């Protein structure tokens, strides 16, 4: 099968979150299963990879004019990457905005340009995809553009649209929509009267042949008002075309036996070096060097989705209570909302057992995943989540809210002591988080003889992409079979 992926980010070129990991790893996994994959990505100004220039050039109609687009490329076994070059991207310092917490005002134009350009590129290359797999709101217009393409080139092409996070929808005014030079369809819109807005994610959900999201639990959750972000009605209507496929991870990049970002390696047979990595964390993050104190880490965008409001709210917040009353160390690695950054930094200044690091560092992420005892993910919602997979793979037990992919990949230790791999909790409150951490501490206090076999069990969890890529292959086949609208 010929599969064309269109995404705003992909490792190893650009990354703001889990989407980049999925696109990068899924493309490689599909290629290793024998599929032909072509990935279209923006060529952002901050990218430093050695790309090969091409002589492909065309124009895209936008803002009532013709915008010139060129391409760079990179070939890997089974995967061809094409990078869309236009000042919208090549002159941008960030993916969606100049900083991680701001957005470019003209994002609707940037990503409409990418979608339109992708289709032109495929025509110029004469590369007829069986399936175009569009990811998230940025590629929301793509399924519509494929259906409306007048050339006949995409006559046999089907589209899959994947939701990685329903909360980011790409909404803008009708006036802005005019700038995209796209023939308007009533299905683009949400709201009514003066509140009527064009919505790129909704457009993807309306026009794609099939839909997917990144875990079975999230695929159900988003059909409810609590998690549906206003689109639950549409998702219920299309529920027969919607599947939840849990993500895998790049098991070569995240491998405790051969991780080049780590000074010590360990394996399921011998986890003793994990203690040396814990010691290294305590040294590097200015914590007391003590093997007996349980070390919790958090690596995340600092946004309300991840449960930080509940963790930090109240006069004496849950985190503060834990730091003050329990023998525990916590490391936070993250960037995001300014207010959350500030609260964490203030708390970090007051507690010696809390290390707050407002930065994005892949090396630090690997070290923390590998050397910590527990990994805290109190997410309000989590479409799939990746960090719990990394944690499991490094024998770091996740303590997580029972939602989305967290519910699908972690087994609670108290509910199933024989198979448990972490702690799952339901109540999205500071109290809920406190109780969950205390349950984790109760397991810790049972000693190494109890914890080590649990760690090894967690490390045995199969988080490879091969399993998930097979489910996507099945979805592509079904999509081609045209079992939907
Ligand atoms: P989301 O996509 O909602 O941000 P995920 O858990 O699916 O959440 O993926 C987040 C990814 O980004 C993980 O690979 C995580 O390790 C990484 N990440 C987030 N913040 C940082 C940071 N400050 N430094 C390094 N890696 C980070």
CSV table of C-alpha atoms and ligand atoms in Angstrom, one decimal:
chain,number,residue,atom,x,y,z
A,1,UNK,CA,0.0,0.0,0.0
A,2,UNK,CA,1.1,3.6,-0.7
A,3,UNK,CA,0.5,5.7,2.4
A,4,UNK,CA,1.0,9.5,2.6
A,5,UNK,CA,1.2,11.0,6.1
A,6,UNK,CA,0.6,14.7,6.5
A,7,UNK,CA,1.5,16.2,9.9
A,8,UNK,CA,2.7,19.4,11.4
A,9,UNK,CA,5.4,17.7,13.3
A,10,UNK,CA,7.5,14.5,13.3
A,11,UNK,CA,10.5,13.2,15.1
A,12,UNK,CA,13.4,13.5,14.5
A,13,UNK,CA,12.8,16.8,12.7
A,14,UNK,CA,10.2,18.8,14.7
A,15,UNK,CA,8.5,18.0,18.0
A,16,UNK,CA,6.2,19.7,20.4
A,17,UNK,CA,4.5,16.6,21.9
A,18,UNK,CA,3.3,13.1,21.3
A,19,UNK,CA,2.1,13.6,17.8
A,20,UNK,CA,5.7,13.9,16.6
A,21,UNK,CA,6.6,10.6,18.2
A,22,UNK,CA,3.6,8.9,16.6
A,23,UNK,CA,4.2,10.1,13.1
A,24,UNK,CA,7.9,9.4,13.2
A,25,UNK,CA,7.6,5.9,14.7
A,26,UNK,CA,4.4,4.8,12.8
A,27,UNK,CA,5.9,5.7,9.5
A,28,UNK,CA,9.0,3.6,10.2
A,29,UNK,CA,7.0,0.7,11.5
A,30,UNK,CA,4.7,0.7,8.5
A,31,UNK,CA,7.8,0.7,6.2
A,32,UNK,CA,9.2,-2.3,8.1
A,33,UNK,CA,5.9,-4.1,7.5
A,34,UNK,CA,6.4,-3.6,3.8
A,35,UNK,CA,4.3,-0.5,3.2
A,36,UNK,CA,5.5,2.5,1.0
A,37,UNK,CA,5.3,5.7,3.1
A,38,UNK,CA,5.7,9.3,2.1
A,39,UNK,CA,5.6,11.9,4.8
A,40,UNK,CA,4.9,15.6,4.2
A,41,UNK,CA,6.1,18.0,6.9
A,42,UNK,CA,6.7,21.7,7.1
A,43,UNK,CA,10.3,22.9,6.8
A,44,UNK,CA,10.5,25.0,9.9
A,45,UNK,CA,13.2,27.6,10.3
A,46,UNK,CA,14.6,26.0,13.5
A,47,UNK,CA,15.4,22.7,11.8
A,48,UNK,CA,19.0,21.8,11.5
A,49,UNK,CA,18.9,18.5,9.6
A,50,UNK,CA,20.8,18.1,6.4
A,51,UNK,CA,18.1,18.0,3.8
A,52,UNK,CA,18.5,17.5,0.1
A,53,UNK,CA,17.1,20.4,-2.0
A,54,UNK,CA,14.8,19.4,-4.9
A,55,UNK,CA,13.8,21.3,-8.0
A,56,UNK,CA,10.1,20.7,-7.3
A,57,UNK,CA,8.2,24.0,-7.3
A,58,UNK,CA,4.6,25.1,-7.6
A,59,UNK,CA,2.1,27.6,-6.4
A,60,UNK,CA,-0.7,27.4,-4.0
A,61,UNK,CA,-3.7,29.8,-4.0
A,62,UNK,CA,-4.0,31.6,-0.7
A,63,UNK,CA,-4.9,35.1,0.4
A,64,UNK,CA,-6.2,35.7,-3.1
A,65,UNK,CA,-2.8,35.3,-4.6
A,66,UNK,CA,-0.5,32.5,-5.7
A,67,UNK,CA,2.1,31.5,-3.1
A,68,UNK,CA,5.3,29.9,-4.3
A,69,UNK,CA,6.3,26.6,-2.6
A,70,UNK,CA,9.5,24.5,-2.9
A,71,UNK,CA,10.7,21.3,-1.2
A,72,UNK,CA,13.6,19.6,0.4
A,73,UNK,CA,13.6,15.9,0.9
A,74,UNK,CA,15.2,13.1,2.8
A,75,UNK,CA,15.0,9.4,2.1
A,76,UNK,CA,15.1,6.5,4.6
A,77,UNK,CA,14.5,2.9,3.9
A,78,UNK,CA,10.8,2.6,3.0
A,79,UNK,CA,10.1,6.3,4.0
A,80,UNK,CA,10.4,9.4,1.9
A,81,UNK,CA,10.2,12.7,3.7
A,82,UNK,CA,9.2,15.9,1.9
A,83,UNK,CA,9.5,19.3,3.6
A,84,UNK,CA,7.3,22.1,2.4
A,85,UNK,CA,9.3,25.3,2.1
A,86,UNK,CA,7.5,28.6,2.3
A,87,UNK,CA,8.3,31.7,4.5
A,88,UNK,CA,5.3,30.7,6.7
A,89,UNK,CA,7.5,27.8,7.9
A,90,UNK,CA,11.1,28.6,7.0
A,91,UNK,CA,11.0,31.9,8.8
A,92,UNK,CA,9.3,30.5,11.9
A,93,UNK,CA,11.1,29.9,15.1
A,94,UNK,CA,8.6,27.6,16.6
A,95,UNK,CA,6.0,25.0,15.4
A,96,UNK,CA,2.7,26.7,16.3
A,97,UNK,CA,4.0,29.9,17.7
A,98,UNK,CA,7.2,31.8,18.6
A,99,UNK,CA,7.1,30.1,22.1
A,100,UNK,CA,5.5,26.9,23.4
A,101,UNK,CA,2.6,28.9,25.0
A,102,UNK,CA,1.8,31.2,22.1
A,103,UNK,CA,0.4,30.7,18.6
A,104,UNK,CA,0.9,32.4,15.2
A,105,UNK,CA,-2.3,34.3,14.3
A,106,UNK,CA,-2.1,33.0,10.7
A,107,UNK,CA,-1.9,29.3,11.6
A,108,UNK,CA,-5.0,28.5,9.6
A,109,UNK,CA,-3.1,29.8,6.6
A,110,UNK,CA,0.1,28.1,7.3
A,111,UNK,CA,-1.5,24.7,7.6
A,112,UNK,CA,-4.0,25.2,4.8
A,113,UNK,CA,-0.9,25.9,2.7
A,114,UNK,CA,0.7,22.6,3.8
A,115,UNK,CA,-2.5,20.6,3.0
A,116,UNK,CA,-2.9,22.2,-0.4
A,117,UNK,CA,0.8,21.8,-1.2
A,118,UNK,CA,0.8,18.1,-0.2
A,119,UNK,CA,-1.8,17.3,-2.9
A,120,UNK,CA,0.1,19.3,-5.5
A,121,UNK,CA,3.4,17.5,-4.5
A,122,UNK,CA,1.8,14.1,-4.9
A,123,UNK,CA,0.5,15.0,-8.4
A,124,UNK,CA,3.9,16.4,-9.4
A,125,UNK,CA,5.6,13.2,-8.2
A,126,UNK,CA,2.9,11.1,-9.8
A,127,UNK,CA,2.7,9.3,-6.5
A,128,UNK,CA,-0.9,8.1,-6.1
A,129,UNK,CA,-1.6,7.2,-2.5
A,130,UNK,CA,-4.0,4.4,-1.5
A,131,UNK,CA,-4.5,6.3,1.7
A,132,UNK,CA,-3.8,9.8,2.9
A,133,UNK,CA,-3.4,9.8,6.7
A,134,UNK,CA,-4.1,13.3,8.0
A,135,UNK,CA,-3.1,14.0,11.6
A,136,UNK,CA,-4.8,16.5,13.9
A,137,UNK,CA,-6.5,19.8,13.3
A,138,UNK,CA,-3.6,21.2,11.2
A,139,UNK,CA,-4.4,18.7,8.4
A,140,UNK,CA,-8.2,19.0,9.0
A,141,UNK,CA,-9.0,20.4,5.5
A,142,UNK,CA,-7.1,17.7,3.7
A,143,UNK,CA,-9.8,15.0,3.5
A,144,UNK,CA,-12.2,17.7,2.1
A,145,UNK,CA,-9.6,18.9,-0.4
A,146,UNK,CA,-9.0,15.3,-1.5
A,147,UNK,CA,-12.7,14.8,-2.1
A,148,UNK,CA,-13.0,18.1,-3.9
A,149,UNK,CA,-9.9,17.8,-6.0
A,150,UNK,CA,-11.0,18.2,-9.6
A,151,UNK,CA,-8.1,16.5,-11.3
A,152,UNK,CA,-9.3,12.9,-10.8
A,153,UNK,CA,-5.8,12.1,-9.5
A,154,UNK,CA,-7.2,11.1,-6.1
A,155,UNK,CA,-10.1,9.2,-7.4
A,156,UNK,CA,-9.1,6.0,-5.7
A,157,UNK,CA,-7.4,7.6,-2.7
A,158,UNK,CA,-9.1,7.2,0.7
A,159,UNK,CA,-8.5,9.4,3.8
A,160,UNK,CA,-7.9,8.5,7.4
A,161,UNK,CA,-8.1,11.4,10.0
A,162,UNK,CA,-6.5,10.9,13.4
A,163,UNK,CA,-7.2,12.7,16.5
A,164,UNK,CA,-4.3,13.0,18.8
A,165,UNK,CA,-5.9,15.6,21.1
A,166,UNK,CA,-9.5,16.7,20.6
A,167,UNK,CA,-9.0,19.9,22.6
A,168,UNK,CA,-6.9,21.6,19.8
A,169,UNK,CA,-9.3,22.2,17.0
A,170,UNK,CA,-8.0,25.1,14.9
A,171,UNK,CA,-11.0,27.4,15.0
A,172,UNK,CA,-11.2,30.7,13.3
A,173,UNK,CA,-13.6,33.3,11.9
A,174,UNK,CA,-15.5,33.2,8.7
A,175,UNK,CA,-13.5,36.2,7.5
A,176,UNK,CA,-10.3,34.3,8.1
A,177,UNK,CA,-11.7,31.4,6.2
A,178,UNK,CA,-12.0,33.6,3.1
A,179,UNK,CA,-8.2,34.0,3.1
A,180,UNK,CA,-7.7,30.2,2.7
A,181,UNK,CA,-9.2,30.3,-0.9
A,182,UNK,CA,-11.2,27.1,-0.1
A,183,UNK,CA,-14.7,26.6,-1.4
A,184,UNK,CA,-16.8,26.7,1.8
A,185,UNK,CA,-19.0,23.9,2.9
A,186,UNK,CA,-21.6,24.2,5.7
A,187,UNK,CA,-20.0,21.3,7.5
A,188,UNK,CA,-16.9,23.4,8.3
A,189,UNK,CA,-18.7,25.3,11.0
A,190,UNK,CA,-19.5,25.0,14.7
A,191,UNK,CA,-21.8,27.4,16.6
A,192,UNK,CA,-24.4,29.7,15.1
A,193,UNK,CA,-25.1,33.3,14.6
A,194,UNK,CA,-22.2,35.6,15.6
A,195,UNK,CA,-20.6,32.6,17.3
A,196,UNK,CA,-20.3,30.6,14.1
A,197,UNK,CA,-16.7,29.6,13.5
A,198,UNK,CA,-14.8,27.6,11.0
A,199,UNK,CA,-13.3,24.5,12.6
A,200,UNK,CA,-10.4,22.6,10.9
A,201,UNK,CA,-10.6,19.5,13.2
A,202,UNK,CA,-14.4,19.2,12.7
A,203,UNK,CA,-13.8,19.4,8.9
A,204,UNK,CA,-11.4,16.5,9.1
A,205,UNK,CA,-13.9,14.5,11.2
A,206,UNK,CA,-16.7,15.2,8.7
A,207,UNK,CA,-15.0,14.4,5.5
A,208,UNK,CA,-12.4,11.7,6.2
A,209,UNK,CA,-13.4,8.2,5.2
A,210,UNK,CA,-12.4,6.7,8.5
A,211,UNK,CA,-11.4,8.2,11.9
A,212,UNK,CA,-9.0,7.0,14.5
A,213,UNK,CA,-7.8,8.1,17.8
A,214,UNK,CA,-4.9,7.0,19.9
A,215,UNK,CA,-6.4,4.6,22.5
A,216,UNK,CA,-9.6,2.6,22.8
A,217,UNK,CA,-10.7,4.3,26.0
A,218,UNK,CA,-10.2,7.8,24.5
A,219,UNK,CA,-12.3,6.8,21.5
A,220,UNK,CA,-15.2,6.1,23.9
A,221,UNK,CA,-14.5,9.1,26.1
A,222,UNK,CA,-14.7,11.6,23.3
A,223,UNK,CA,-18.2,10.5,22.5
A,224,UNK,CA,-19.3,12.0,25.9
A,225,UNK,CA,-20.0,15.6,26.8
A,226,UNK,CA,-17.2,15.5,29.4
A,227,UNK,CA,-14.5,14.7,27.0
A,228,UNK,CA,-16.0,15.5,23.6
A,229,UNK,CA,-15.0,19.2,23.5
A,230,UNK,CA,-18.3,20.1,21.8
A,231,UNK,CA,-17.8,17.5,19.0
A,232,UNK,CA,-19.3,14.5,20.9
A,233,UNK,CA,-22.5,14.5,18.7
A,234,UNK,CA,-20.5,14.3,15.5
A,235,UNK,CA,-18.3,11.6,17.0
A,236,UNK,CA,-21.3,9.6,18.2
A,237,UNK,CA,-22.8,9.9,14.7
A,238,UNK,CA,-19.5,8.5,13.2
A,239,UNK,CA,-18.8,6.0,15.9
A,240,UNK,CA,-18.8,3.0,13.4
A,241,UNK,CA,-16.0,4.7,11.5
A,242,UNK,CA,-14.0,5.5,14.5
A,243,UNK,CA,-11.4,3.2,16.1
A,244,UNK,CA,-9.0,3.6,19.0
A,245,UNK,CA,-5.5,2.3,18.3
A,246,UNK,CA,-3.1,2.6,21.2
A,247,UNK,CA,0.3,4.1,20.3
A,248,UNK,CA,3.5,2.3,20.5
A,249,UNK,CA,6.9,3.8,21.2
A,250,UNK,CA,10.3,3.8,19.4
A,251,UNK,CA,11.7,0.8,21.4
A,252,UNK,CA,15.2,1.5,19.9
A,253,UNK,CA,15.3,5.1,21.1
A,254,UNK,CA,13.8,4.1,24.5
A,255,UNK,CA,15.8,1.0,25.3
A,256,UNK,CA,17.3,0.6,28.8
A,257,UNK,CA,19.9,-1.8,27.4
A,258,UNK,CA,21.3,0.5,24.8
A,259,UNK,CA,20.1,4.1,25.4
A,260,UNK,CA,23.0,6.3,24.2
A,261,UNK,CA,21.7,9.2,26.4
A,262,UNK,CA,22.4,7.1,29.6
A,263,UNK,CA,25.7,6.5,31.3
A,264,UNK,CA,24.5,3.1,32.6
A,265,UNK,CA,22.4,0.5,31.0
A,266,UNK,CA,20.2,-2.2,32.5
A,267,UNK,CA,17.9,-5.0,31.4
A,268,UNK,CA,15.0,-7.0,32.6
A,269,UNK,CA,17.4,-9.7,33.8
A,270,UNK,CA,19.6,-7.3,35.7
A,271,UNK,CA,18.2,-3.9,36.8
A,272,UNK,CA,20.9,-3.1,39.3
A,273,UNK,CA,22.3,-0.2,37.3
A,274,UNK,CA,18.9,1.6,37.7
A,275,UNK,CA,20.2,2.6,41.2
A,276,UNK,CA,23.2,4.3,39.6
A,277,UNK,CA,21.0,6.3,37.4
A,278,UNK,CA,18.8,7.3,40.4
A,279,UNK,CA,22.0,8.5,42.1
A,280,UNK,CA,23.0,10.5,39.0
A,281,UNK,CA,19.6,12.2,39.0
A,282,UNK,CA,19.9,13.1,42.7
A,283,UNK,CA,23.4,14.5,41.9
A,284,UNK,CA,22.4,16.4,38.8
A,285,UNK,CA,19.1,17.7,40.1
A,286,UNK,CA,20.5,18.8,43.5
A,287,UNK,CA,18.6,16.3,45.6
A,288,UNK,CA,19.8,14.5,48.7
A,289,UNK,CA,21.8,11.4,47.6
A,290,UNK,CA,19.8,8.6,49.2
A,291,UNK,CA,18.7,5.3,47.6
A,292,UNK,CA,16.0,4.8,50.2
A,293,UNK,CA,13.9,7.9,49.4
A,294,UNK,CA,11.4,7.2,46.6
A,295,UNK,CA,12.0,9.4,43.6
A,296,UNK,CA,9.0,10.6,41.6
A,297,UNK,CA,9.4,12.4,38.3
A,298,UNK,CA,7.1,14.3,35.9
A,299,UNK,CA,8.0,15.3,32.3
A,300,UNK,CA,5.3,17.3,30.6
A,301,UNK,CA,4.0,20.3,28.9
A,302,UNK,CA,2.9,22.4,31.9
A,303,UNK,CA,-0.7,22.8,30.9
A,304,UNK,CA,-4.0,22.2,32.8
A,305,UNK,CA,-4.7,19.1,30.8
A,306,UNK,CA,-1.9,17.3,32.7
A,307,UNK,CA,-3.5,17.8,36.1
A,308,UNK,CA,-1.2,20.5,37.3
A,309,UNK,CA,-4.0,22.8,38.5
A,310,UNK,CA,-5.3,20.0,40.8
A,311,UNK,CA,-1.7,19.2,41.9
A,312,UNK,CA,-1.0,22.8,42.8
A,313,UNK,CA,-4.3,24.4,43.7
A,314,UNK,CA,-5.5,25.2,47.3
A,315,UNK,CA,-3.7,27.0,50.0
A,316,UNK,CA,-1.7,23.9,50.9
A,317,UNK,CA,-1.6,22.1,47.6
A,318,UNK,CA,-1.4,18.4,47.2
A,319,UNK,CA,2.3,18.6,46.0
A,320,UNK,CA,3.2,20.8,49.0
A,321,UNK,CA,1.5,18.3,51.4
A,322,UNK,CA,3.4,15.5,49.9
A,323,UNK,CA,6.7,17.3,50.0
A,324,UNK,CA,6.1,18.4,53.6
A,325,UNK,CA,4.8,15.2,55.1
A,326,UNK,CA,6.3,12.3,53.1
A,327,UNK,CA,9.8,11.1,52.7
A,328,UNK,CA,9.8,11.6,49.0
A,329,UNK,CA,11.7,13.4,46.2
A,330,UNK,CA,10.1,15.0,43.1
A,331,UNK,CA,11.7,16.2,39.9
A,332,UNK,CA,9.6,18.2,37.4
A,333,UNK,CA,10.8,18.8,33.8
A,334,UNK,CA,8.6,20.9,31.7
A,335,UNK,CA,7.7,24.1,29.9
A,336,UNK,CA,4.4,25.7,29.2
A,337,UNK,CA,1.9,28.0,30.9
A,338,UNK,CA,3.7,30.9,32.5
A,339,UNK,CA,1.6,30.7,35.7
A,340,UNK,CA,2.2,27.0,36.3
A,341,UNK,CA,5.9,27.6,35.6
A,342,UNK,CA,5.9,30.3,38.2
A,343,UNK,CA,4.1,28.2,40.8
A,344,UNK,CA,6.4,25.3,40.4
A,345,UNK,CA,9.5,27.5,40.5
A,346,UNK,CA,8.2,29.1,43.8
A,347,UNK,CA,7.5,25.7,45.3
A,348,UNK,CA,10.9,24.5,44.2
A,349,UNK,CA,12.6,27.3,46.0
A,350,UNK,CA,10.9,26.3,49.2
A,351,UNK,CA,11.4,22.6,49.2
A,352,UNK,CA,14.8,20.9,49.1
A,353,UNK,CA,13.1,17.6,48.0
A,354,UNK,CA,11.6,19.2,44.9
A,355,UNK,CA,13.7,20.0,41.8
A,356,UNK,CA,11.9,22.2,39.2
A,357,UNK,CA,13.4,22.4,35.7
A,358,UNK,CA,11.7,24.7,33.3
A,359,UNK,CA,13.3,23.5,30.1
A,360,UNK,CA,12.9,21.0,27.3
A,361,UNK,CA,15.7,18.4,27.4
A,362,UNK,CA,15.5,15.0,25.7
A,363,UNK,CA,18.6,13.9,27.6
A,364,UNK,CA,17.1,14.8,31.0
A,365,UNK,CA,13.8,13.1,29.9
A,366,UNK,CA,15.7,9.8,29.3
A,367,UNK,CA,17.6,10.1,32.5
A,368,UNK,CA,14.5,10.8,34.6
A,369,UNK,CA,12.5,8.0,32.9
A,370,UNK,CA,15.3,5.5,33.5
A,371,UNK,CA,16.4,6.4,37.0
A,372,UNK,CA,13.2,7.4,38.9
A,373,UNK,CA,11.2,5.0,41.0
A,374,UNK,CA,7.8,6.4,40.1
A,375,UNK,CA,6.4,8.6,37.3
A,376,UNK,CA,3.4,10.8,38.1
A,377,UNK,CA,0.8,11.5,35.4
A,378,UNK,CA,-2.4,13.0,37.0
A,379,UNK,CA,-3.9,13.9,33.6
A,380,UNK,CA,-7.4,15.3,33.4
A,381,UNK,CA,-7.5,13.5,30.1
A,382,UNK,CA,-4.8,11.7,28.1
A,383,UNK,CA,-5.6,10.6,24.5
A,384,UNK,CA,-2.8,8.1,24.7
A,385,UNK,CA,0.2,9.4,26.6
A,386,UNK,CA,3.7,8.3,25.8
A,387,UNK,CA,5.5,8.8,29.1
A,388,UNK,CA,3.8,5.9,30.8
A,389,UNK,CA,5.2,3.6,28.1
A,390,UNK,CA,8.7,5.0,28.6
A,391,UNK,CA,8.3,4.5,32.3
A,392,UNK,CA,7.1,0.9,32.0
A,393,UNK,CA,10.0,0.1,29.7
A,394,UNK,CA,12.5,1.5,32.2
A,395,UNK,CA,10.8,-0.2,35.2
A,396,UNK,CA,9.7,3.2,36.6
A,397,UNK,CA,6.2,2.6,37.9
A,398,UNK,CA,3.5,5.0,36.6
A,399,UNK,CA,1.1,6.7,39.0
A,400,UNK,CA,-1.6,7.9,36.7
A,401,UNK,CA,-5.2,8.9,36.4
A,402,UNK,CA,-7.5,6.3,34.9
A,403,UNK,CA,-8.2,8.0,31.6
A,404,UNK,CA,-7.5,7.4,27.9
A,405,UNK,CA,-4.4,5.5,27.0
A,406,UNK,CA,-3.3,5.5,30.7
A,407,UNK,CA,-6.3,3.3,31.5
A,408,UNK,CA,-5.5,1.0,28.6
A,409,UNK,CA,-1.8,0.5,29.3
A,410,UNK,CA,-1.4,0.4,33.1
A,411,UNK,CA,-2.7,-2.2,35.5
A,412,UNK,CA,-3.4,-1.1,39.0
A,413,UNK,CA,-1.3,-2.9,41.7
A,414,UNK,CA,-4.0,-2.8,44.4
A,415,UNK,CA,-6.7,-4.1,42.1
A,416,UNK,CA,-4.5,-6.8,40.6
A,417,UNK,CA,-1.4,-7.4,42.6
A,418,UNK,CA,-0.3,-10.4,40.4
A,419,UNK,CA,-0.4,-8.4,37.2
A,420,UNK,CA,-0.2,-4.8,38.4
A,421,UNK,CA,2.3,-2.4,36.9
A,422,UNK,CA,1.5,0.9,38.5
A,423,UNK,CA,-1.2,2.9,40.3
A,424,UNK,CA,-4.4,4.2,38.6
A,425,UNK,CA,-6.8,6.6,40.3
A,426,UNK,CA,-10.1,8.1,39.4
A,427,UNK,CA,-10.8,11.2,41.4
A,428,UNK,CA,-9.5,14.3,39.5
A,429,UNK,CA,-8.7,16.3,42.7
A,430,UNK,CA,-5.7,17.1,44.8
A,431,UNK,CA,-7.0,14.6,47.3
A,432,UNK,CA,-7.2,11.9,44.5
A,433,UNK,CA,-3.6,12.6,43.6
A,434,UNK,CA,-2.5,12.5,47.3
A,435,UNK,CA,-4.1,9.1,47.8
A,436,UNK,CA,-2.6,7.7,44.7
A,437,UNK,CA,0.9,8.8,45.7
A,438,UNK,CA,0.4,7.4,49.2
A,439,UNK,CA,-0.7,4.0,47.7
A,440,UNK,CA,2.5,4.0,45.6
A,441,UNK,CA,4.5,4.8,48.8
A,442,UNK,CA,2.8,1.9,50.6
A,443,UNK,CA,4.1,-0.5,47.8
A,444,UNK,CA,7.6,1.2,48.0
A,445,UNK,CA,7.6,0.5,51.8
A,446,UNK,CA,7.3,-3.2,51.2
A,447,UNK,CA,10.9,-3.1,50.1
A,448,UNK,CA,13.0,-4.1,47.1
A,449,UNK,CA,11.9,-7.7,47.2
A,450,UNK,CA,8.4,-6.7,46.3
A,451,UNK,CA,9.2,-3.7,44.1
A,452,UNK,CA,11.8,-5.3,41.9
A,453,UNK,CA,9.6,-8.1,40.4
A,454,UNK,CA,6.9,-5.4,39.7
A,455,UNK,CA,9.5,-3.3,37.9
A,456,UNK,CA,10.5,-6.3,35.8
A,457,UNK,CA,6.8,-7.0,35.0
A,458,UNK,CA,6.4,-3.4,33.9
A,459,UNK,CA,9.5,-3.7,31.7
A,460,UNK,CA,7.9,-6.7,30.0
A,461,UNK,CA,4.9,-4.7,28.7
A,462,UNK,CA,4.9,-4.8,24.9
A,463,UNK,CA,4.9,-1.2,23.7
A,464,UNK,CA,6.4,-1.8,20.3
A,465,UNK,CA,5.0,-0.1,17.3
A,466,UNK,CA,4.7,-3.3,15.3
A,467,UNK,CA,1.5,-4.2,17.2
A,468,UNK,CA,0.0,-0.8,16.6
A,469,UNK,CA,1.2,-0.5,13.0
A,470,UNK,CA,-0.6,-3.8,12.3
A,471,UNK,CA,-3.8,-2.3,13.6
A,472,UNK,CA,-3.3,0.8,11.3
A,473,UNK,CA,-2.7,-1.5,8.3
A,474,UNK,CA,-6.0,-3.1,9.1
A,475,UNK,CA,-7.7,0.3,9.3
A,476,UNK,CA,-6.2,1.3,6.0
A,477,UNK,CA,-7.5,-1.9,4.4
A,478,UNK,CA,-10.9,-1.3,5.8
A,479,UNK,CA,-10.8,2.3,4.6
A,480,UNK,CA,-9.9,1.2,1.1
A,481,UNK,CA,-12.7,-1.3,1.2
A,482,UNK,CA,-14.9,1.8,1.4
A,483,UNK,CA,-17.1,0.6,4.2
A,484,UNK,CA,-17.9,4.2,5.2
A,485,UNK,CA,-19.6,7.2,3.7
B,1,LIG,P1,1.5,15.4,24.9
B,1,LIG,O1,1.6,14.9,23.5
B,1,LIG,O2,0.1,15.7,25.4
B,1,LIG,O3,2.5,16.5,25.2
B,1,LIG,P2,2.6,12.8,25.6
B,1,LIG,O4,2.9,12.1,26.9
B,1,LIG,O5,1.8,12.0,24.6
B,1,LIG,O6,2.0,14.2,25.9
B,1,LIG,O7,4.0,13.1,24.9
B,1,LIG,C1,4.9,14.1,25.4
B,1,LIG,C2,6.2,13.8,24.9
B,1,LIG,O8,7.0,15.0,25.0
B,1,LIG,C3,7.0,12.7,25.6
B,1,LIG,O9,7.9,12.2,24.7
B,1,LIG,C4,7.7,13.6,26.6
B,1,LIG,O10,8.8,12.9,27.1
B,1,LIG,C5,8.1,14.8,25.9
B,1,LIG,N1,8.3,16.0,26.7
B,1,LIG,C6,7.3,16.8,27.2
B,1,LIG,N2,7.9,17.8,27.9
B,1,LIG,C7,9.3,17.6,27.8
B,1,LIG,C8,10.4,18.3,28.3
B,1,LIG,N3,10.3,19.5,29.0
B,1,LIG,N4,11.6,17.8,28.0
B,1,LIG,C9,11.8,16.7,27.3
B,1,LIG,N5,10.7,16.0,26.8
B,1,LIG,C10,9.5,16.4,27.1
